[in-house]
């Protein structure tokens, strides 16, 4: 599965951005999908998770500000980010838990998209 993110950019603090991730390729199913972020000098951080059924979970630092959603028919996952803060600046990466055609589970990662929040 190939994952391609889009929608990053530069925004002022308090503003909003929407990220999208599209999956392509062949698989039996894409199960949980996630957004991670990695800032320079920091560990990769789990931002949000959404199950195939639509249940969601968020990191404490983004609760109430970010919303994850997915469209199983279009094989996409999105992240709506509101009330952005400078500390949200990072490369945002899409991640999927995939069941392959060979019935093996594996992780797939996108290449990442930069989000920069200015103060």
PDB file of C-alpha atoms in Angstrom:
ATOM      1  CA  UNK A   1       0.000   0.000   0.000  1.00  0.00           C
ATOM      2  CA  UNK A   2       1.277   3.439  -0.911  1.00  0.00           C
ATOM      3  CA  UNK A   3       0.178   6.359   1.254  1.00  0.00           C
ATOM      4  CA  UNK A   4       0.424   9.919  -0.014  1.00  0.00           C
ATOM      5  CA  UNK A   5      -0.234  12.886   2.266  1.00  0.00           C
ATOM      6  CA  UNK A   6      -1.265  16.346   1.183  1.00  0.00           C
ATOM      7  CA  UNK A   7      -2.425  19.586   2.720  1.00  0.00           C
ATOM      8  CA  UNK A   8       0.478  20.741   4.830  1.00  0.00           C
ATOM      9  CA  UNK A   9       1.761  24.289   4.816  1.00  0.00           C
ATOM     10  CA  UNK A  10       2.387  27.440   6.805  1.00  0.00           C
ATOM     11  CA  UNK A  11      -0.315  28.908   9.030  1.00  0.00           C
ATOM     12  CA  UNK A  12      -0.461  31.462  11.829  1.00  0.00           C
ATOM     13  CA  UNK A  13      -1.166  30.415  15.378  1.00  0.00           C
ATOM     14  CA  UNK A  14      -4.879  30.015  15.933  1.00  0.00           C
ATOM     15  CA  UNK A  15      -5.463  29.034  12.336  1.00  0.00           C
ATOM     16  CA  UNK A  16      -6.581  25.785  10.744  1.00  0.00           C
ATOM     17  CA  UNK A  17      -5.234  23.256   8.283  1.00  0.00           C
ATOM     18  CA  UNK A  18      -6.626  20.051   6.858  1.00  0.00           C
ATOM     19  CA  UNK A  19      -4.427  17.102   5.950  1.00  0.00           C
ATOM     20  CA  UNK A  20      -5.416  14.231   3.729  1.00  0.00           C
ATOM     21  CA  UNK A  21      -3.857  10.837   3.057  1.00  0.00           C
ATOM     22  CA  UNK A  22      -4.790   8.617   0.126  1.00  0.00           C
ATOM     23  CA  UNK A  23      -4.013   4.919  -0.063  1.00  0.00           C
ATOM     24  CA  UNK A  24      -3.389   3.062  -3.303  1.00  0.00           C
ATOM     25  CA  UNK A  25      -2.386  -0.449  -4.212  1.00  0.00           C
ATOM     26  CA  UNK A  26      -3.876  -3.819  -3.395  1.00  0.00           C
ATOM     27  CA  UNK A  27      -4.896  -5.252  -0.052  1.00  0.00           C
ATOM     28  CA  UNK A  28      -7.517  -7.303   1.725  1.00  0.00           C
ATOM     29  CA  UNK A  29      -8.259  -4.569   4.228  1.00  0.00           C
ATOM     30  CA  UNK A  30      -6.875  -1.432   5.769  1.00  0.00           C
ATOM     31  CA  UNK A  31      -7.588  -1.562   9.466  1.00  0.00           C
ATOM     32  CA  UNK A  32      -6.563   1.186  11.888  1.00  0.00           C
ATOM     33  CA  UNK A  33      -5.215   4.378  10.331  1.00  0.00           C
ATOM     34  CA  UNK A  34      -3.165   6.906  12.206  1.00  0.00           C
ATOM     35  CA  UNK A  35      -1.576  10.306  11.999  1.00  0.00           C
ATOM     36  CA  UNK A  36       1.810  10.730  13.618  1.00  0.00           C
ATOM     37  CA  UNK A  37       4.021  13.771  13.805  1.00  0.00           C
ATOM     38  CA  UNK A  38       7.713  14.319  14.275  1.00  0.00           C
ATOM     39  CA  UNK A  39       9.313  17.590  15.195  1.00  0.00           C
ATOM     40  CA  UNK A  40      13.079  18.185  14.921  1.00  0.00           C
ATOM     41  CA  UNK A  41      14.907  16.653  17.846  1.00  0.00           C
ATOM     42  CA  UNK A  42      11.784  15.001  19.223  1.00  0.00           C
ATOM     43  CA  UNK A  43      10.397  11.487  19.187  1.00  0.00           C
ATOM     44  CA  UNK A  44       7.658  10.559  16.767  1.00  0.00           C
ATOM     45  CA  UNK A  45       4.306  11.222  18.435  1.00  0.00           C
ATOM     46  CA  UNK A  46       0.970   9.531  17.810  1.00  0.00           C
ATOM     47  CA  UNK A  47      -1.547  12.284  17.054  1.00  0.00           C
ATOM     48  CA  UNK A  48      -4.748  10.404  16.276  1.00  0.00           C
ATOM     49  CA  UNK A  49      -6.104   6.962  15.418  1.00  0.00           C
ATOM     50  CA  UNK A  50      -9.259   5.864  13.658  1.00  0.00           C
ATOM     51  CA  UNK A  51     -10.479   2.292  13.321  1.00  0.00           C
ATOM     52  CA  UNK A  52     -12.129   0.897  10.246  1.00  0.00           C
ATOM     53  CA  UNK A  53     -15.425   1.256  12.053  1.00  0.00           C
ATOM     54  CA  UNK A  54     -14.805   4.922  12.833  1.00  0.00           C
ATOM     55  CA  UNK A  55     -13.809   4.856  16.489  1.00  0.00           C
ATOM     56  CA  UNK A  56     -11.240   7.542  17.269  1.00  0.00           C
ATOM     57  CA  UNK A  57      -8.541   8.257  19.798  1.00  0.00           C
ATOM     58  CA  UNK A  58      -6.358  11.338  20.204  1.00  0.00           C
ATOM     59  CA  UNK A  59      -3.131  12.328  21.835  1.00  0.00           C
ATOM     60  CA  UNK A  60      -3.596  14.529  24.886  1.00  0.00           C
ATOM     61  CA  UNK A  61      -1.901  17.492  23.226  1.00  0.00           C
ATOM     62  CA  UNK A  62      -4.448  17.671  20.388  1.00  0.00           C
ATOM     63  CA  UNK A  63      -7.711  16.622  22.053  1.00  0.00           C
ATOM     64  CA  UNK A  64     -10.491  19.090  21.342  1.00  0.00           C
ATOM     65  CA  UNK A  65      -8.543  20.744  18.515  1.00  0.00           C
ATOM     66  CA  UNK A  66      -7.923  17.995  15.939  1.00  0.00           C
ATOM     67  CA  UNK A  67     -10.431  15.673  14.285  1.00  0.00           C
ATOM     68  CA  UNK A  68      -9.555  12.509  12.394  1.00  0.00           C
ATOM     69  CA  UNK A  69     -11.923  11.015   9.841  1.00  0.00           C
ATOM     70  CA  UNK A  70     -11.804   8.435   7.072  1.00  0.00           C
ATOM     71  CA  UNK A  71     -13.659   7.437   3.949  1.00  0.00           C
ATOM     72  CA  UNK A  72     -13.350   3.685   3.475  1.00  0.00           C
ATOM     73  CA  UNK A  73     -14.862   3.835  -0.013  1.00  0.00           C
ATOM     74  CA  UNK A  74     -12.211   6.329  -1.163  1.00  0.00           C
ATOM     75  CA  UNK A  75      -9.403   4.848   0.955  1.00  0.00           C
ATOM     76  CA  UNK A  76      -8.583   8.165   2.528  1.00  0.00           C
ATOM     77  CA  UNK A  77      -7.971   9.472   6.021  1.00  0.00           C
ATOM     78  CA  UNK A  78      -8.043  13.134   6.963  1.00  0.00           C
ATOM     79  CA  UNK A  79      -6.952  15.280   9.870  1.00  0.00           C
ATOM     80  CA  UNK A  80      -8.695  18.576  10.530  1.00  0.00           C
ATOM     81  CA  UNK A  81      -6.484  20.743  12.712  1.00  0.00           C
ATOM     82  CA  UNK A  82      -7.956  23.796  14.427  1.00  0.00           C
ATOM     83  CA  UNK A  83      -6.602  26.297  16.938  1.00  0.00           C
ATOM     84  CA  UNK A  84      -3.080  25.473  15.813  1.00  0.00           C
ATOM     85  CA  UNK A  85      -0.168  26.305  18.083  1.00  0.00           C
ATOM     86  CA  UNK A  86       3.521  26.790  17.264  1.00  0.00           C
ATOM     87  CA  UNK A  87       4.231  23.539  19.117  1.00  0.00           C
ATOM     88  CA  UNK A  88       2.145  21.703  16.498  1.00  0.00           C
ATOM     89  CA  UNK A  89       4.908  22.398  13.985  1.00  0.00           C
ATOM     90  CA  UNK A  90       6.176  19.048  12.683  1.00  0.00           C
ATOM     91  CA  UNK A  91       6.206  16.655   9.784  1.00  0.00           C
ATOM     92  CA  UNK A  92       2.876  14.830   9.836  1.00  0.00           C
ATOM     93  CA  UNK A  93       2.895  11.223   8.676  1.00  0.00           C
ATOM     94  CA  UNK A  94       0.050   8.937   7.708  1.00  0.00           C
ATOM     95  CA  UNK A  95       0.252   5.322   8.854  1.00  0.00           C
ATOM     96  CA  UNK A  96      -1.957   2.336   8.092  1.00  0.00           C
ATOM     97  CA  UNK A  97      -2.267  -1.180   9.463  1.00  0.00           C
ATOM     98  CA  UNK A  98      -2.744  -3.296   6.362  1.00  0.00           C
ATOM     99  CA  UNK A  99      -3.806  -6.871   5.732  1.00  0.00           C
ATOM    100  CA  UNK A 100      -2.082  -7.843   2.507  1.00  0.00           C
ATOM    101  CA  UNK A 101      -3.353 -10.087  -0.271  1.00  0.00           C
ATOM    102  CA  UNK A 102      -1.132 -12.770   1.255  1.00  0.00           C
ATOM    103  CA  UNK A 103      -3.069 -12.371   4.516  1.00  0.00           C
ATOM    104  CA  UNK A 104      -0.112 -10.836   6.313  1.00  0.00           C
ATOM    105  CA  UNK A 105      -0.324  -7.759   8.516  1.00  0.00           C
ATOM    106  CA  UNK A 106       2.146  -4.988   7.871  1.00  0.00           C
ATOM    107  CA  UNK A 107       2.641  -1.272   8.468  1.00  0.00           C
ATOM    108  CA  UNK A 108       2.589   1.277   5.705  1.00  0.00           C
ATOM    109  CA  UNK A 109       3.870   4.849   6.056  1.00  0.00           C
ATOM    110  CA  UNK A 110       3.490   7.941   3.952  1.00  0.00           C
ATOM    111  CA  UNK A 111       6.373  10.252   3.171  1.00  0.00           C
ATOM    112  CA  UNK A 112       5.066  13.028   5.419  1.00  0.00           C
ATOM    113  CA  UNK A 113       3.874  16.573   4.958  1.00  0.00           C
ATOM    114  CA  UNK A 114       5.287  19.626   6.723  1.00  0.00           C
ATOM    115  CA  UNK A 115       3.067  21.722   8.970  1.00  0.00           C
ATOM    116  CA  UNK A 116       4.538  24.968  10.247  1.00  0.00           C
ATOM    117  CA  UNK A 117       2.674  27.193  12.699  1.00  0.00           C
ATOM    118  CA  UNK A 118       4.053  30.687  13.173  1.00  0.00           C
ATOM    119  CA  UNK A 119       3.557  32.670  16.367  1.00  0.00           C
TER     120      UNK A 119
END
